């Protein structure tokens, strides 16, 4: 598990054992999430107003329900400052992925986005499942093939064939869409891996049950405990409106896996099985989804 060739949080490489498990063939779609909401009446984190008592100094606009949405820049910018392309958009949620006036009508088979870890866990519980652990996700993402940089081989494309929905062009202002899509793509639009799983790499980042750590701890012989890792999140206070509202400490972070359609070689070369990212559990965005396991 892990890699010593790219980002420091991916190391050290170490052996890890996982018990037998099942995992969904693809991330949860808007169609599936809509069925869950219709059955349960669930209100997502992005649809909830920020608590006034928790964030008394926040302006009224930022207090409104909403989420972070990616917007391409007009030209080259400093890629060290994500604020150039991420914006807090009141009214952005799973039904309105780009904000007010946008819909999922033509995206029912795309992955659901703007979901927090608690939203993902609520869906999983309704479906009689759970979130995968980080180790389970990485094992599944490799597709049963030999150890290599990408799930399909040592190069980004396989014999000229685009294998995943990632950024094609120059980030963050020009996406050529040469892979057929700009933004999310329908689940299964790209080749499945050796286990028959779609979008384990690219399209959307996916929540796992594993708490974030800045590096891997070498744990030879350790067995993942999915029941122990999947902690309930309902008691954790909600954040959202802006980074100024994000407490410096006290907000749990989870591991995201898989990379997304925003991953680009010059900025985020994380469309690899070993890649990982930490995300505050109550911070949905327009490029984070999830799938379930058993």
PDB file of C-alpha atoms in Angstrom:
ATOM      1  CA  UNK A   1       0.000   0.000   0.000  1.00  0.00           C
ATOM      2  CA  UNK A   2       1.164   3.545  -0.744  1.00  0.00           C
ATOM      3  CA  UNK A   3       3.892   5.059  -2.917  1.00  0.00           C
ATOM      4  CA  UNK A   4       7.272   6.701  -2.323  1.00  0.00           C
ATOM      5  CA  UNK A   5       7.448   8.258  -5.814  1.00  0.00           C
ATOM      6  CA  UNK A   6       4.996  11.170  -5.737  1.00  0.00           C
ATOM      7  CA  UNK A   7       3.550  13.003  -2.708  1.00  0.00           C
ATOM      8  CA  UNK A   8       4.852  12.592   0.855  1.00  0.00           C
ATOM      9  CA  UNK A   9       1.459  11.701   2.310  1.00  0.00           C
ATOM     10  CA  UNK A  10       1.435   8.526   0.189  1.00  0.00           C
ATOM     11  CA  UNK A  11       4.397   6.964   1.985  1.00  0.00           C
ATOM     12  CA  UNK A  12       5.886   4.930   3.335  1.00  0.00           C
ATOM     13  CA  UNK A  13       5.065   1.894   1.210  1.00  0.00           C
ATOM     14  CA  UNK A  14       4.008  -0.887   3.558  1.00  0.00           C
ATOM     15  CA  UNK A  15       2.134  -4.198   3.584  1.00  0.00           C
ATOM     16  CA  UNK A  16      -1.512  -4.160   4.591  1.00  0.00           C
ATOM     17  CA  UNK A  17      -4.060  -6.932   4.816  1.00  0.00           C
ATOM     18  CA  UNK A  18      -7.788  -6.508   4.266  1.00  0.00           C
ATOM     19  CA  UNK A  19     -10.530  -9.022   4.953  1.00  0.00           C
ATOM     20  CA  UNK A  20     -12.790 -10.103   2.089  1.00  0.00           C
ATOM     21  CA  UNK A  21     -15.251  -7.379   1.081  1.00  0.00           C
ATOM     22  CA  UNK A  22     -17.661  -6.247  -1.614  1.00  0.00           C
ATOM     23  CA  UNK A  23     -17.626  -2.792  -3.201  1.00  0.00           C
ATOM     24  CA  UNK A  24     -20.039  -1.025  -5.534  1.00  0.00           C
ATOM     25  CA  UNK A  25     -19.165  -1.182  -9.234  1.00  0.00           C
ATOM     26  CA  UNK A  26     -19.431   2.610  -9.471  1.00  0.00           C
ATOM     27  CA  UNK A  27     -19.929   5.729  -7.363  1.00  0.00           C
ATOM     28  CA  UNK A  28     -23.457   6.573  -6.246  1.00  0.00           C
ATOM     29  CA  UNK A  29     -25.306   8.460  -8.976  1.00  0.00           C
ATOM     30  CA  UNK A  30     -27.696  11.388  -8.769  1.00  0.00           C
ATOM     31  CA  UNK A  31     -30.512   8.998  -9.679  1.00  0.00           C
ATOM     32  CA  UNK A  32     -29.666   6.702  -6.751  1.00  0.00           C
ATOM     33  CA  UNK A  33     -29.207   9.579  -4.311  1.00  0.00           C
ATOM     34  CA  UNK A  34     -32.556  11.072  -5.375  1.00  0.00           C
ATOM     35  CA  UNK A  35     -34.243   7.772  -4.523  1.00  0.00           C
ATOM     36  CA  UNK A  36     -32.621   7.872  -1.082  1.00  0.00           C
ATOM     37  CA  UNK A  37     -33.776  11.443  -0.433  1.00  0.00           C
ATOM     38  CA  UNK A  38     -37.303  10.621  -1.619  1.00  0.00           C
ATOM     39  CA  UNK A  39     -37.445   7.645   0.730  1.00  0.00           C
ATOM     40  CA  UNK A  40     -35.932   9.312   3.797  1.00  0.00           C
ATOM     41  CA  UNK A  41     -36.367  13.068   3.444  1.00  0.00           C
ATOM     42  CA  UNK A  42     -32.632  13.484   4.112  1.00  0.00           C
ATOM     43  CA  UNK A  43     -31.326  17.065   4.058  1.00  0.00           C
ATOM     44  CA  UNK A  44     -27.674  17.278   3.058  1.00  0.00           C
ATOM     45  CA  UNK A  45     -25.025  19.343   4.785  1.00  0.00           C
ATOM     46  CA  UNK A  46     -24.926  21.793   1.862  1.00  0.00           C
ATOM     47  CA  UNK A  47     -28.670  22.403   2.234  1.00  0.00           C
ATOM     48  CA  UNK A  48     -28.384  23.443   5.888  1.00  0.00           C
ATOM     49  CA  UNK A  49     -27.836  26.993   7.093  1.00  0.00           C
ATOM     50  CA  UNK A  50     -24.726  27.594   9.149  1.00  0.00           C
ATOM     51  CA  UNK A  51     -25.424  27.718  12.871  1.00  0.00           C
ATOM     52  CA  UNK A  52     -25.450  31.323  14.105  1.00  0.00           C
ATOM     53  CA  UNK A  53     -24.278  30.440  17.610  1.00  0.00           C
ATOM     54  CA  UNK A  54     -21.318  28.481  16.278  1.00  0.00           C
ATOM     55  CA  UNK A  55     -20.208  31.154  13.784  1.00  0.00           C
ATOM     56  CA  UNK A  56     -21.489  34.486  15.153  1.00  0.00           C
ATOM     57  CA  UNK A  57     -19.134  36.705  13.135  1.00  0.00           C
ATOM     58  CA  UNK A  58     -19.951  35.226   9.729  1.00  0.00           C
ATOM     59  CA  UNK A  59     -21.691  37.490   7.206  1.00  0.00           C
ATOM     60  CA  UNK A  60     -25.262  36.641   6.218  1.00  0.00           C
ATOM     61  CA  UNK A  61     -24.397  35.573   2.661  1.00  0.00           C
ATOM     62  CA  UNK A  62     -21.867  33.028   3.842  1.00  0.00           C
ATOM     63  CA  UNK A  63     -24.281  31.745   6.453  1.00  0.00           C
ATOM     64  CA  UNK A  64     -26.783  30.603   3.837  1.00  0.00           C
ATOM     65  CA  UNK A  65     -26.867  26.990   2.655  1.00  0.00           C
ATOM     66  CA  UNK A  66     -24.352  26.323  -0.098  1.00  0.00           C
ATOM     67  CA  UNK A  67     -21.154  24.619  -1.135  1.00  0.00           C
ATOM     68  CA  UNK A  68     -17.872  25.144  -2.961  1.00  0.00           C
ATOM     69  CA  UNK A  69     -17.974  25.091  -6.770  1.00  0.00           C
ATOM     70  CA  UNK A  70     -15.076  24.933  -9.209  1.00  0.00           C
ATOM     71  CA  UNK A  71     -14.834  27.747 -11.774  1.00  0.00           C
ATOM     72  CA  UNK A  72     -12.100  27.764 -14.439  1.00  0.00           C
ATOM     73  CA  UNK A  73      -9.979  30.888 -14.441  1.00  0.00           C
ATOM     74  CA  UNK A  74      -9.665  33.209 -17.445  1.00  0.00           C
ATOM     75  CA  UNK A  75      -5.993  32.464 -17.844  1.00  0.00           C
ATOM     76  CA  UNK A  76      -2.849  31.269 -16.046  1.00  0.00           C
ATOM     77  CA  UNK A  77      -2.765  31.811 -12.288  1.00  0.00           C
ATOM     78  CA  UNK A  78      -0.635  30.788  -9.347  1.00  0.00           C
ATOM     79  CA  UNK A  79      -1.662  27.141  -8.844  1.00  0.00           C
ATOM     80  CA  UNK A  80      -0.451  27.379  -5.266  1.00  0.00           C
ATOM     81  CA  UNK A  81      -3.592  29.347  -4.340  1.00  0.00           C
ATOM     82  CA  UNK A  82      -6.778  27.310  -4.781  1.00  0.00           C
ATOM     83  CA  UNK A  83      -8.925  30.395  -4.126  1.00  0.00           C
ATOM     84  CA  UNK A  84      -8.436  31.354  -7.774  1.00  0.00           C
ATOM     85  CA  UNK A  85     -10.764  28.565  -8.917  1.00  0.00           C
ATOM     86  CA  UNK A  86     -12.897  27.581  -5.904  1.00  0.00           C
ATOM     87  CA  UNK A  87     -15.824  29.775  -4.855  1.00  0.00           C
ATOM     88  CA  UNK A  88     -18.401  29.449  -2.109  1.00  0.00           C
ATOM     89  CA  UNK A  89     -21.768  29.486  -3.897  1.00  0.00           C
ATOM     90  CA  UNK A  90     -24.966  29.932  -1.860  1.00  0.00           C
ATOM     91  CA  UNK A  91     -27.591  27.521  -3.140  1.00  0.00           C
ATOM     92  CA  UNK A  92     -25.125  25.000  -4.563  1.00  0.00           C
ATOM     93  CA  UNK A  93     -26.062  21.462  -3.525  1.00  0.00           C
ATOM     94  CA  UNK A  94     -26.514  17.988  -4.987  1.00  0.00           C
ATOM     95  CA  UNK A  95     -29.608  19.066  -6.937  1.00  0.00           C
ATOM     96  CA  UNK A  96     -27.937  22.277  -8.157  1.00  0.00           C
ATOM     97  CA  UNK A  97     -24.273  21.314  -8.731  1.00  0.00           C
ATOM     98  CA  UNK A  98     -23.308  24.647 -10.259  1.00  0.00           C
ATOM     99  CA  UNK A  99     -25.491  26.741  -7.982  1.00  0.00           C
ATOM    100  CA  UNK A 100     -28.978  28.242  -8.454  1.00  0.00           C
ATOM    101  CA  UNK A 101     -30.302  27.790 -11.980  1.00  0.00           C
ATOM    102  CA  UNK A 102     -28.403  24.534 -12.589  1.00  0.00           C
ATOM    103  CA  UNK A 103     -29.958  21.082 -12.388  1.00  0.00           C
ATOM    104  CA  UNK A 104     -29.123  17.388 -12.541  1.00  0.00           C
ATOM    105  CA  UNK A 105     -31.815  16.699 -15.141  1.00  0.00           C
ATOM    106  CA  UNK A 106     -29.188  15.741 -17.716  1.00  0.00           C
ATOM    107  CA  UNK A 107     -26.842  14.245 -15.123  1.00  0.00           C
ATOM    108  CA  UNK A 108     -28.929  11.554 -13.460  1.00  0.00           C
ATOM    109  CA  UNK A 109     -26.289   8.927 -14.233  1.00  0.00           C
ATOM    110  CA  UNK A 110     -23.376  11.144 -13.141  1.00  0.00           C
ATOM    111  CA  UNK A 111     -21.933  10.751  -9.627  1.00  0.00           C
ATOM    112  CA  UNK A 112     -23.730  12.728  -6.961  1.00  0.00           C
ATOM    113  CA  UNK A 113     -21.579  15.607  -5.651  1.00  0.00           C
ATOM    114  CA  UNK A 114     -21.813  18.245  -2.900  1.00  0.00           C
ATOM    115  CA  UNK A 115     -22.165  15.466  -0.317  1.00  0.00           C
ATOM    116  CA  UNK A 116     -20.403  15.480   3.042  1.00  0.00           C
ATOM    117  CA  UNK A 117     -19.093  12.394   4.801  1.00  0.00           C
ATOM    118  CA  UNK A 118     -22.235  12.362   6.949  1.00  0.00           C
ATOM    119  CA  UNK A 119     -24.423  12.444   3.830  1.00  0.00           C
ATOM    120  CA  UNK A 120     -22.474   9.521   2.365  1.00  0.00           C
ATOM    121  CA  UNK A 121     -22.802   7.548   5.591  1.00  0.00           C
ATOM    122  CA  UNK A 122     -26.538   8.232   5.765  1.00  0.00           C
ATOM    123  CA  UNK A 123     -27.014   6.850   2.247  1.00  0.00           C
ATOM    124  CA  UNK A 124     -24.853   3.831   3.031  1.00  0.00           C
ATOM    125  CA  UNK A 125     -26.855   3.035   6.176  1.00  0.00           C
ATOM    126  CA  UNK A 126     -30.124   3.318   4.219  1.00  0.00           C
ATOM    127  CA  UNK A 127     -28.724   0.927   1.608  1.00  0.00           C
ATOM    128  CA  UNK A 128     -27.555  -1.525   4.270  1.00  0.00           C
ATOM    129  CA  UNK A 129     -23.911  -0.864   3.464  1.00  0.00           C
ATOM    130  CA  UNK A 130     -20.992   1.276   4.697  1.00  0.00           C
ATOM    131  CA  UNK A 131     -18.150   3.350   3.275  1.00  0.00           C
ATOM    132  CA  UNK A 132     -14.995   1.499   2.208  1.00  0.00           C
ATOM    133  CA  UNK A 133     -11.798   1.952   4.182  1.00  0.00           C
ATOM    134  CA  UNK A 134      -8.808   3.573   2.513  1.00  0.00           C
ATOM    135  CA  UNK A 135      -7.007   0.246   2.198  1.00  0.00           C
ATOM    136  CA  UNK A 136     -10.065  -1.433   0.680  1.00  0.00           C
ATOM    137  CA  UNK A 137     -10.415   1.376  -1.848  1.00  0.00           C
ATOM    138  CA  UNK A 138      -6.747   1.258  -2.837  1.00  0.00           C
ATOM    139  CA  UNK A 139      -6.824  -2.538  -3.192  1.00  0.00           C
ATOM    140  CA  UNK A 140      -9.952  -2.344  -5.359  1.00  0.00           C
ATOM    141  CA  UNK A 141      -8.572   0.547  -7.442  1.00  0.00           C
ATOM    142  CA  UNK A 142      -5.561  -1.513  -8.488  1.00  0.00           C
ATOM    143  CA  UNK A 143      -7.885  -3.891 -10.275  1.00  0.00           C
ATOM    144  CA  UNK A 144      -5.893  -7.012  -9.491  1.00  0.00           C
ATOM    145  CA  UNK A 145      -3.072  -6.123 -11.837  1.00  0.00           C
ATOM    146  CA  UNK A 146       0.671  -5.839 -11.228  1.00  0.00           C
ATOM    147  CA  UNK A 147       2.110  -3.002  -9.130  1.00  0.00           C
ATOM    148  CA  UNK A 148       2.321   0.020 -11.425  1.00  0.00           C
ATOM    149  CA  UNK A 149       1.828   3.799 -11.340  1.00  0.00           C
ATOM    150  CA  UNK A 150      -1.670   3.760 -12.761  1.00  0.00           C
ATOM    151  CA  UNK A 151      -4.251   1.030 -12.438  1.00  0.00           C
ATOM    152  CA  UNK A 152      -3.767   0.127 -16.106  1.00  0.00           C
ATOM    153  CA  UNK A 153      -0.011   0.551 -16.527  1.00  0.00           C
ATOM    154  CA  UNK A 154       2.941   2.948 -16.257  1.00  0.00           C
ATOM    155  CA  UNK A 155       1.554   5.723 -18.521  1.00  0.00           C
ATOM    156  CA  UNK A 156      -1.387   8.088 -18.176  1.00  0.00           C
ATOM    157  CA  UNK A 157      -3.033   6.698 -21.323  1.00  0.00           C
ATOM    158  CA  UNK A 158      -3.033   3.068 -22.409  1.00  0.00           C
ATOM    159  CA  UNK A 159      -1.786   2.796 -25.999  1.00  0.00           C
ATOM    160  CA  UNK A 160      -3.356   6.182 -26.721  1.00  0.00           C
ATOM    161  CA  UNK A 161      -6.674   5.313 -25.070  1.00  0.00           C
ATOM    162  CA  UNK A 162      -7.949   7.639 -22.339  1.00  0.00           C
ATOM    163  CA  UNK A 163      -8.636   5.483 -19.277  1.00  0.00           C
ATOM    164  CA  UNK A 164     -10.126   7.958 -16.777  1.00  0.00           C
ATOM    165  CA  UNK A 165     -11.889  11.305 -16.539  1.00  0.00           C
ATOM    166  CA  UNK A 166      -9.125  13.739 -15.563  1.00  0.00           C
ATOM    167  CA  UNK A 167      -8.184  17.267 -16.610  1.00  0.00           C
ATOM    168  CA  UNK A 168      -6.976  17.430 -20.221  1.00  0.00           C
ATOM    169  CA  UNK A 169      -5.278  20.724 -21.043  1.00  0.00           C
ATOM    170  CA  UNK A 170      -3.742  23.381 -18.815  1.00  0.00           C
ATOM    171  CA  UNK A 171      -5.071  23.701 -15.277  1.00  0.00           C
ATOM    172  CA  UNK A 172      -7.070  25.641 -14.148  1.00  0.00           C
ATOM    173  CA  UNK A 173      -8.161  27.627 -17.183  1.00  0.00           C
ATOM    174  CA  UNK A 174      -8.253  25.359 -20.251  1.00  0.00           C
ATOM    175  CA  UNK A 175      -9.809  21.908 -20.270  1.00  0.00           C
ATOM    176  CA  UNK A 176      -9.936  20.657 -23.857  1.00  0.00           C
ATOM    177  CA  UNK A 177     -12.406  17.908 -23.076  1.00  0.00           C
ATOM    178  CA  UNK A 178     -10.378  15.576 -25.268  1.00  0.00           C
ATOM    179  CA  UNK A 179     -11.498  12.678 -23.071  1.00  0.00           C
ATOM    180  CA  UNK A 180     -15.099  13.431 -24.055  1.00  0.00           C
ATOM    181  CA  UNK A 181     -16.134  15.349 -20.948  1.00  0.00           C
ATOM    182  CA  UNK A 182     -15.578  18.640 -19.147  1.00  0.00           C
ATOM    183  CA  UNK A 183     -16.669  18.134 -15.557  1.00  0.00           C
ATOM    184  CA  UNK A 184     -18.187  14.914 -14.297  1.00  0.00           C
ATOM    185  CA  UNK A 185     -19.035  12.057 -16.658  1.00  0.00           C
ATOM    186  CA  UNK A 186     -21.688   9.331 -16.473  1.00  0.00           C
ATOM    187  CA  UNK A 187     -20.646   6.414 -14.298  1.00  0.00           C
ATOM    188  CA  UNK A 188     -19.082   3.776 -16.519  1.00  0.00           C
ATOM    189  CA  UNK A 189     -18.170   6.123 -19.376  1.00  0.00           C
ATOM    190  CA  UNK A 190     -14.522   5.010 -19.083  1.00  0.00           C
ATOM    191  CA  UNK A 191     -13.084   1.481 -19.081  1.00  0.00           C
ATOM    192  CA  UNK A 192     -13.677  -0.616 -15.972  1.00  0.00           C
ATOM    193  CA  UNK A 193     -10.648  -2.028 -14.167  1.00  0.00           C
ATOM    194  CA  UNK A 194      -9.683  -5.658 -13.762  1.00  0.00           C
ATOM    195  CA  UNK A 195     -12.292  -6.165 -11.045  1.00  0.00           C
ATOM    196  CA  UNK A 196     -15.045  -4.695 -13.222  1.00  0.00           C
ATOM    197  CA  UNK A 197     -15.143  -1.452 -11.214  1.00  0.00           C
ATOM    198  CA  UNK A 198     -15.798   1.911 -12.869  1.00  0.00           C
ATOM    199  CA  UNK A 199     -14.383   5.320 -11.972  1.00  0.00           C
ATOM    200  CA  UNK A 200     -12.088   4.080  -9.201  1.00  0.00           C
ATOM    201  CA  UNK A 201      -9.701   6.567 -10.799  1.00  0.00           C
ATOM    202  CA  UNK A 202     -10.902  10.013 -11.918  1.00  0.00           C
ATOM    203  CA  UNK A 203     -14.386  11.534 -12.280  1.00  0.00           C
ATOM    204  CA  UNK A 204     -14.934  12.377  -8.565  1.00  0.00           C
ATOM    205  CA  UNK A 205     -12.952  12.011  -5.382  1.00  0.00           C
ATOM    206  CA  UNK A 206     -14.638   9.510  -3.066  1.00  0.00           C
ATOM    207  CA  UNK A 207     -15.136   9.502   0.692  1.00  0.00           C
ATOM    208  CA  UNK A 208     -13.702   6.632   2.723  1.00  0.00           C
ATOM    209  CA  UNK A 209     -14.279   5.577   6.322  1.00  0.00           C
ATOM    210  CA  UNK A 210     -10.621   6.144   7.254  1.00  0.00           C
ATOM    211  CA  UNK A 211      -9.465   9.117   9.338  1.00  0.00           C
ATOM    212  CA  UNK A 212      -6.860  11.307   7.635  1.00  0.00           C
ATOM    213  CA  UNK A 213      -3.203  10.913   8.594  1.00  0.00           C
ATOM    214  CA  UNK A 214      -0.393  13.012   7.139  1.00  0.00           C
ATOM    215  CA  UNK A 215       1.529   9.864   6.157  1.00  0.00           C
ATOM    216  CA  UNK A 216       1.034   6.105   6.221  1.00  0.00           C
ATOM    217  CA  UNK A 217       2.301   4.287   9.252  1.00  0.00           C
ATOM    218  CA  UNK A 218       4.138   1.122   8.262  1.00  0.00           C
ATOM    219  CA  UNK A 219       1.898  -1.592   9.656  1.00  0.00           C
ATOM    220  CA  UNK A 220       3.067  -5.014   8.517  1.00  0.00           C
ATOM    221  CA  UNK A 221       0.357  -7.565   9.133  1.00  0.00           C
ATOM    222  CA  UNK A 222      -2.232  -5.004  10.210  1.00  0.00           C
ATOM    223  CA  UNK A 223      -5.807  -5.879   9.275  1.00  0.00           C
ATOM    224  CA  UNK A 224      -8.261  -3.118   8.404  1.00  0.00           C
ATOM    225  CA  UNK A 225     -11.222  -2.874  10.788  1.00  0.00           C
ATOM    226  CA  UNK A 226     -14.019  -1.247   8.770  1.00  0.00           C
ATOM    227  CA  UNK A 227     -16.479  -1.353  11.667  1.00  0.00           C
ATOM    228  CA  UNK A 228     -14.005   0.449  13.891  1.00  0.00           C
ATOM    229  CA  UNK A 229     -13.097   3.018  11.226  1.00  0.00           C
ATOM    230  CA  UNK A 230     -16.626   4.005  10.258  1.00  0.00           C
ATOM    231  CA  UNK A 231     -17.451   6.354  13.123  1.00  0.00           C
ATOM    232  CA  UNK A 232     -20.817   8.146  13.187  1.00  0.00           C
ATOM    233  CA  UNK A 233     -20.476  11.785  12.221  1.00  0.00           C
ATOM    234  CA  UNK A 234     -23.762  13.246  13.347  1.00  0.00           C
ATOM    235  CA  UNK A 235     -22.277  14.795  16.495  1.00  0.00           C
ATOM    236  CA  UNK A 236     -19.572  16.699  14.611  1.00  0.00           C
ATOM    237  CA  UNK A 237     -20.403  20.376  14.152  1.00  0.00           C
ATOM    238  CA  UNK A 238     -21.047  21.596  10.615  1.00  0.00           C
ATOM    239  CA  UNK A 239     -18.777  24.068   8.886  1.00  0.00           C
ATOM    240  CA  UNK A 240     -19.169  25.205   5.393  1.00  0.00           C
ATOM    241  CA  UNK A 241     -19.571  28.836   4.544  1.00  0.00           C
ATOM    242  CA  UNK A 242     -15.944  29.878   4.129  1.00  0.00           C
ATOM    243  CA  UNK A 243     -12.467  29.011   5.242  1.00  0.00           C
ATOM    244  CA  UNK A 244     -12.666  31.895   7.681  1.00  0.00           C
ATOM    245  CA  UNK A 245     -15.513  29.978   9.309  1.00  0.00           C
ATOM    246  CA  UNK A 246     -13.571  26.728   9.399  1.00  0.00           C
ATOM    247  CA  UNK A 247     -12.224  26.197  12.926  1.00  0.00           C
ATOM    248  CA  UNK A 248      -8.461  25.777  12.994  1.00  0.00           C
ATOM    249  CA  UNK A 249      -8.869  22.554  14.971  1.00  0.00           C
ATOM    250  CA  UNK A 250     -11.614  20.219  16.024  1.00  0.00           C
ATOM    251  CA  UNK A 251     -13.076  19.288  12.619  1.00  0.00           C
ATOM    252  CA  UNK A 252     -12.364  15.682  11.741  1.00  0.00           C
ATOM    253  CA  UNK A 253     -10.856  14.879   8.352  1.00  0.00           C
ATOM    254  CA  UNK A 254     -11.330  11.794   6.248  1.00  0.00           C
ATOM    255  CA  UNK A 255      -9.285  10.251   3.463  1.00  0.00           C
ATOM    256  CA  UNK A 256     -10.520  10.836  -0.083  1.00  0.00           C
ATOM    257  CA  UNK A 257      -9.390   8.435  -2.788  1.00  0.00           C
ATOM    258  CA  UNK A 258      -9.404   8.144  -6.559  1.00  0.00           C
ATOM    259  CA  UNK A 259      -8.766  11.635  -7.875  1.00  0.00           C
ATOM    260  CA  UNK A 260     -11.261  13.596  -9.965  1.00  0.00           C
ATOM    261  CA  UNK A 261     -11.930  15.350 -13.254  1.00  0.00           C
ATOM    262  CA  UNK A 262      -9.933  18.290 -11.864  1.00  0.00           C
ATOM    263  CA  UNK A 263      -6.705  16.326 -11.406  1.00  0.00           C
ATOM    264  CA  UNK A 264      -3.961  17.536 -13.770  1.00  0.00           C
ATOM    265  CA  UNK A 265      -0.277  16.556 -14.067  1.00  0.00           C
ATOM    266  CA  UNK A 266       0.964  20.080 -13.349  1.00  0.00           C
ATOM    267  CA  UNK A 267      -1.218  20.537 -10.272  1.00  0.00           C
ATOM    268  CA  UNK A 268      -2.696  17.340  -8.803  1.00  0.00           C
ATOM    269  CA  UNK A 269      -1.209  14.145 -10.161  1.00  0.00           C
ATOM    270  CA  UNK A 270      -3.480  12.083  -7.950  1.00  0.00           C
ATOM    271  CA  UNK A 271      -5.369   9.947 -10.456  1.00  0.00           C
ATOM    272  CA  UNK A 272      -3.526   6.866  -9.146  1.00  0.00           C
ATOM    273  CA  UNK A 273      -4.513   4.070  -6.735  1.00  0.00           C
ATOM    274  CA  UNK A 274      -1.935   5.166  -4.137  1.00  0.00           C
ATOM    275  CA  UNK A 275      -2.966   8.836  -4.168  1.00  0.00           C
ATOM    276  CA  UNK A 276      -4.898  10.239  -1.210  1.00  0.00           C
ATOM    277  CA  UNK A 277      -6.266  13.541   0.041  1.00  0.00           C
ATOM    278  CA  UNK A 278      -7.557  14.786   3.390  1.00  0.00           C
ATOM    279  CA  UNK A 279     -10.942  16.525   3.554  1.00  0.00           C
ATOM    280  CA  UNK A 280     -12.947  18.008   6.441  1.00  0.00           C
ATOM    281  CA  UNK A 281     -15.914  15.712   6.997  1.00  0.00           C
ATOM    282  CA  UNK A 282     -18.438  18.548   6.750  1.00  0.00           C
ATOM    283  CA  UNK A 283     -17.016  20.147   3.592  1.00  0.00           C
ATOM    284  CA  UNK A 284     -18.818  19.074   0.407  1.00  0.00           C
ATOM    285  CA  UNK A 285     -17.623  20.308  -2.995  1.00  0.00           C
ATOM    286  CA  UNK A 286     -18.513  19.930  -6.671  1.00  0.00           C
ATOM    287  CA  UNK A 287     -15.937  17.168  -7.200  1.00  0.00           C
ATOM    288  CA  UNK A 288     -16.500  14.821  -4.238  1.00  0.00           C
ATOM    289  CA  UNK A 289     -18.787  11.777  -4.276  1.00  0.00           C
ATOM    290  CA  UNK A 290     -18.699   8.269  -2.809  1.00  0.00           C
ATOM    291  CA  UNK A 291     -19.462   4.590  -3.266  1.00  0.00           C
ATOM    292  CA  UNK A 292     -20.421   1.932  -0.739  1.00  0.00           C
ATOM    293  CA  UNK A 293     -18.967  -1.352   0.457  1.00  0.00           C
ATOM    294  CA  UNK A 294     -19.992  -4.430   2.409  1.00  0.00           C
TER     295      UNK A 294
END
